């Protein structure tokens, strides 16, 4: 399928039991899950029976499943405790992704805190994140997918061109990929709603990191205007991006085969409507 469409699903009560039941109600073709509390450092072991059921039912349903790492992770932090916890947390998400058959783990690219320069922060990203990438030696290990931010504060990566230095810091590792969030990249200053805006953005992304690195898209409209540096998601077509750019996104060569995951408001009804709309635009 050119662009499987799905959503981030709740998993309290079981990856398969809760998560896949929700996915079916959305008529999702792809799912994204947390394997730990997104706002904490705990690294739960998981439930082998749920893992097996989740893997088997995803395979039966033809669903691809993706993992989102916790929000607290920041490899650019000036606080050693945060960096150490980031290493443990991301290693946990990568390991759990392999256990449930997920092809990728999304991680936010972080920021240079404590008044440090971007160069110093990226040197630390290299020192602490590259060893985790080097641990991905099995054929069924996931990709690590970098998700840029809306450009708040001292963000290390928000424009398409910012992926260049980040990839350089990590030696453009073969297990490195990108998760493009449409709301974030729009808020960062890429005007997806302008004529040819989507094509320009995707072309620049490919020119920066090479072909085949875009593995996942977070399809979110934006409550704020382009360049606002605010990460506030809106339902598809109800924000400042609008419907048409999502149609253009799914027609661009760089997105061939790349799943779209919605992280929009409105609960189950809003999610189901967004999934249905994206399928129609496809």
CSV table of C-alpha atoms in Angstrom, one decimal, residues 79-282:
chain,number,residue,atom,x,y,z
A,79,UNK,CA,22.1,17.6,33.1
A,80,UNK,CA,24.0,14.3,33.2
A,81,UNK,CA,21.2,12.5,35.1
A,82,UNK,CA,18.8,13.4,32.2
A,83,UNK,CA,21.2,12.1,29.6
A,84,UNK,CA,21.8,8.9,31.5
A,85,UNK,CA,18.1,8.3,31.9
A,86,UNK,CA,17.6,9.1,28.2
A,87,UNK,CA,20.1,6.4,27.2
A,88,UNK,CA,18.3,3.8,29.4
A,89,UNK,CA,14.8,4.9,28.2
A,90,UNK,CA,15.7,4.9,24.5
A,91,UNK,CA,17.5,1.5,24.8
A,92,UNK,CA,14.3,0.2,26.5
A,93,UNK,CA,12.0,1.5,23.7
A,94,UNK,CA,14.3,0.0,21.0
A,95,UNK,CA,14.4,-3.4,22.7
A,96,UNK,CA,10.6,-3.4,23.3
A,97,UNK,CA,10.1,-2.5,19.6
A,98,UNK,CA,12.0,-5.5,18.5
A,99,UNK,CA,10.0,-7.7,20.9
A,100,UNK,CA,6.7,-6.5,19.4
A,101,UNK,CA,7.9,-6.5,15.8
A,102,UNK,CA,7.9,-2.7,15.3
A,103,UNK,CA,10.0,-1.5,12.4
A,104,UNK,CA,10.8,1.9,14.0
A,105,UNK,CA,11.1,3.9,17.2
A,106,UNK,CA,10.3,7.6,17.1
A,107,UNK,CA,12.4,9.9,19.4
A,108,UNK,CA,12.3,13.7,19.7
A,109,UNK,CA,15.6,15.3,18.6
A,110,UNK,CA,15.9,17.3,21.9
A,111,UNK,CA,17.4,20.7,22.7
A,112,UNK,CA,20.6,22.3,23.9
A,113,UNK,CA,19.8,23.2,27.5
A,114,UNK,CA,21.8,25.2,30.0
A,115,UNK,CA,22.9,27.8,27.5
A,116,UNK,CA,25.2,25.4,25.6
A,117,UNK,CA,25.9,25.7,21.9
A,118,UNK,CA,24.2,23.4,19.3
A,119,UNK,CA,27.7,22.1,18.5
A,120,UNK,CA,28.4,21.0,22.0
A,121,UNK,CA,25.0,19.4,22.3
A,122,UNK,CA,25.4,17.5,19.0
A,123,UNK,CA,28.8,16.3,20.2
A,124,UNK,CA,27.0,14.8,23.2
A,125,UNK,CA,24.3,13.3,21.0
A,126,UNK,CA,27.0,11.6,19.1
A,127,UNK,CA,28.7,10.3,22.2
A,128,UNK,CA,25.6,8.9,23.8
A,129,UNK,CA,23.2,8.0,20.9
A,130,UNK,CA,25.6,6.5,18.4
A,131,UNK,CA,26.4,3.5,20.7
A,132,UNK,CA,22.7,2.7,20.9
A,133,UNK,CA,22.5,2.7,17.1
A,134,UNK,CA,25.5,0.4,17.0
A,135,UNK,CA,23.7,-2.0,19.2
A,136,UNK,CA,21.1,-2.5,16.5
A,137,UNK,CA,22.7,-5.5,14.8
A,138,UNK,CA,19.8,-7.9,14.3
A,139,UNK,CA,17.9,-8.0,11.1
A,140,UNK,CA,14.7,-7.4,12.9
A,141,UNK,CA,16.0,-4.5,15.0
A,142,UNK,CA,14.0,-1.3,14.5
A,143,UNK,CA,15.1,2.0,12.9
A,144,UNK,CA,15.6,4.9,15.1
A,145,UNK,CA,13.5,7.7,13.7
A,146,UNK,CA,14.3,11.3,14.5
A,147,UNK,CA,11.3,13.6,14.9
A,148,UNK,CA,12.0,17.3,14.7
A,149,UNK,CA,10.3,19.9,16.9
A,150,UNK,CA,8.2,23.0,16.2
A,151,UNK,CA,11.3,25.1,17.0
A,152,UNK,CA,10.6,26.1,20.6
A,153,UNK,CA,13.5,27.3,22.7
A,154,UNK,CA,17.0,25.9,21.9
A,155,UNK,CA,15.7,23.0,19.8
A,156,UNK,CA,18.5,21.1,18.0
A,157,UNK,CA,16.4,20.2,14.9
A,158,UNK,CA,13.3,21.9,13.5
A,159,UNK,CA,13.9,22.9,9.9
A,160,UNK,CA,14.5,20.3,7.3
A,161,UNK,CA,18.1,21.4,6.9
A,162,UNK,CA,18.7,20.8,10.6
A,163,UNK,CA,18.6,17.1,10.0
A,164,UNK,CA,21.9,17.4,8.2
A,165,UNK,CA,24.1,18.2,11.2
A,166,UNK,CA,22.1,15.7,13.3
A,167,UNK,CA,22.8,12.9,10.7
A,168,UNK,CA,26.4,14.0,10.5
A,169,UNK,CA,26.8,13.7,14.2
A,170,UNK,CA,25.5,10.1,14.0
A,171,UNK,CA,27.6,9.2,10.9
A,172,UNK,CA,24.4,8.9,8.9
A,173,UNK,CA,24.0,5.5,10.6
A,174,UNK,CA,22.2,2.9,8.4
A,175,UNK,CA,19.6,2.4,11.2
A,176,UNK,CA,18.8,6.1,11.3
A,177,UNK,CA,15.6,7.5,9.8
A,178,UNK,CA,13.2,10.3,10.0
A,179,UNK,CA,9.6,10.7,11.3
A,180,UNK,CA,8.2,13.9,9.8
A,181,UNK,CA,5.5,15.6,11.8
A,182,UNK,CA,3.5,17.9,9.6
A,183,UNK,CA,2.4,20.2,12.4
A,184,UNK,CA,6.0,20.5,13.7
A,185,UNK,CA,7.6,21.3,10.3
A,186,UNK,CA,4.8,23.8,9.5
A,187,UNK,CA,5.2,25.5,12.9
A,188,UNK,CA,9.0,25.5,12.4
A,189,UNK,CA,8.5,27.7,9.2
A,190,UNK,CA,8.0,25.3,6.3
A,191,UNK,CA,4.8,26.6,4.6
A,192,UNK,CA,3.1,23.3,3.6
A,193,UNK,CA,-0.1,25.3,2.7
A,194,UNK,CA,1.7,27.4,0.1
A,195,UNK,CA,1.7,26.4,-3.6
A,196,UNK,CA,4.3,23.7,-4.0
A,197,UNK,CA,5.1,24.0,-0.2
A,198,UNK,CA,4.9,20.3,0.4
A,199,UNK,CA,7.1,19.4,-2.6
A,200,UNK,CA,9.7,22.0,-1.6
A,201,UNK,CA,9.8,20.7,2.0
A,202,UNK,CA,10.1,17.1,1.0
A,203,UNK,CA,12.6,17.8,-1.7
A,204,UNK,CA,14.8,19.7,0.8
A,205,UNK,CA,14.5,16.9,3.3
A,206,UNK,CA,15.7,14.3,0.7
A,207,UNK,CA,18.5,16.6,-0.4
A,208,UNK,CA,19.6,16.9,3.2
A,209,UNK,CA,19.6,13.3,4.3
A,210,UNK,CA,19.3,11.2,1.1
A,211,UNK,CA,16.6,9.0,-0.3
A,212,UNK,CA,14.9,6.3,1.7
A,213,UNK,CA,15.4,7.9,5.2
A,214,UNK,CA,11.8,9.1,5.6
A,215,UNK,CA,10.1,6.1,7.3
A,216,UNK,CA,7.1,7.5,9.1
A,217,UNK,CA,4.8,10.6,9.0
A,218,UNK,CA,2.9,12.1,11.9
A,219,UNK,CA,-0.1,13.6,10.0
A,220,UNK,CA,-1.3,16.5,12.1
A,221,UNK,CA,-2.9,19.8,11.1
A,222,UNK,CA,-1.8,22.9,13.0
A,223,UNK,CA,-3.9,25.2,15.3
A,224,UNK,CA,-1.3,27.9,14.8
A,225,UNK,CA,0.0,29.8,11.7
A,226,UNK,CA,3.2,28.8,9.8
A,227,UNK,CA,6.3,29.7,11.7
A,228,UNK,CA,4.6,30.1,15.1
A,229,UNK,CA,6.9,27.6,16.8
A,230,UNK,CA,3.9,26.2,18.6
A,231,UNK,CA,3.2,22.5,18.8
A,232,UNK,CA,-0.6,22.4,18.8
A,233,UNK,CA,-2.2,19.7,16.7
A,234,UNK,CA,-5.5,20.2,14.9
A,235,UNK,CA,-7.7,17.7,13.1
A,236,UNK,CA,-7.0,17.2,9.4
A,237,UNK,CA,-8.4,20.1,7.4
A,238,UNK,CA,-9.4,22.0,10.5
A,239,UNK,CA,-6.1,23.9,11.0
A,240,UNK,CA,-3.9,26.2,9.1
A,241,UNK,CA,-2.4,23.5,6.9
A,242,UNK,CA,-5.7,22.3,5.4
A,243,UNK,CA,-6.7,19.2,3.5
A,244,UNK,CA,-5.0,19.7,0.1
A,245,UNK,CA,-1.3,19.6,1.4
A,246,UNK,CA,-2.0,16.1,2.8
A,247,UNK,CA,-3.1,14.9,-0.7
A,248,UNK,CA,0.1,16.4,-2.1
A,249,UNK,CA,2.1,14.8,0.6
A,250,UNK,CA,0.8,11.3,-0.3
A,251,UNK,CA,1.5,11.9,-4.0
A,252,UNK,CA,5.2,12.9,-3.5
A,253,UNK,CA,7.8,10.3,-4.5
A,254,UNK,CA,9.6,10.6,-1.1
A,255,UNK,CA,6.5,9.3,0.8
A,256,UNK,CA,5.9,6.2,-1.3
A,257,UNK,CA,5.2,3.3,1.1
A,258,UNK,CA,5.5,5.6,4.2
A,259,UNK,CA,2.7,5.2,6.8
A,260,UNK,CA,0.8,8.2,8.2
A,261,UNK,CA,0.0,8.2,11.9
A,262,UNK,CA,-2.5,10.8,13.2
A,263,UNK,CA,-2.0,12.4,16.7
A,264,UNK,CA,-5.0,14.7,16.6
A,265,UNK,CA,-7.6,15.8,19.1
A,266,UNK,CA,-11.2,14.7,19.4
A,267,UNK,CA,-10.9,11.2,20.9
A,268,UNK,CA,-12.0,8.1,19.0
A,269,UNK,CA,-14.6,9.9,16.9
A,270,UNK,CA,-12.1,12.6,15.8
A,271,UNK,CA,-9.4,10.0,15.1
A,272,UNK,CA,-11.8,7.8,13.0
A,273,UNK,CA,-12.8,10.9,11.0
A,274,UNK,CA,-9.2,11.9,10.4
A,275,UNK,CA,-8.2,8.4,9.3
A,276,UNK,CA,-11.2,8.2,6.9
A,277,UNK,CA,-10.4,11.7,5.5
A,278,UNK,CA,-6.8,10.8,4.9
A,279,UNK,CA,-7.8,7.6,3.1
A,280,UNK,CA,-10.2,9.7,0.9
A,281,UNK,CA,-7.4,12.1,0.1
A,282,UNK,CA,-5.1,9.2,-0.7
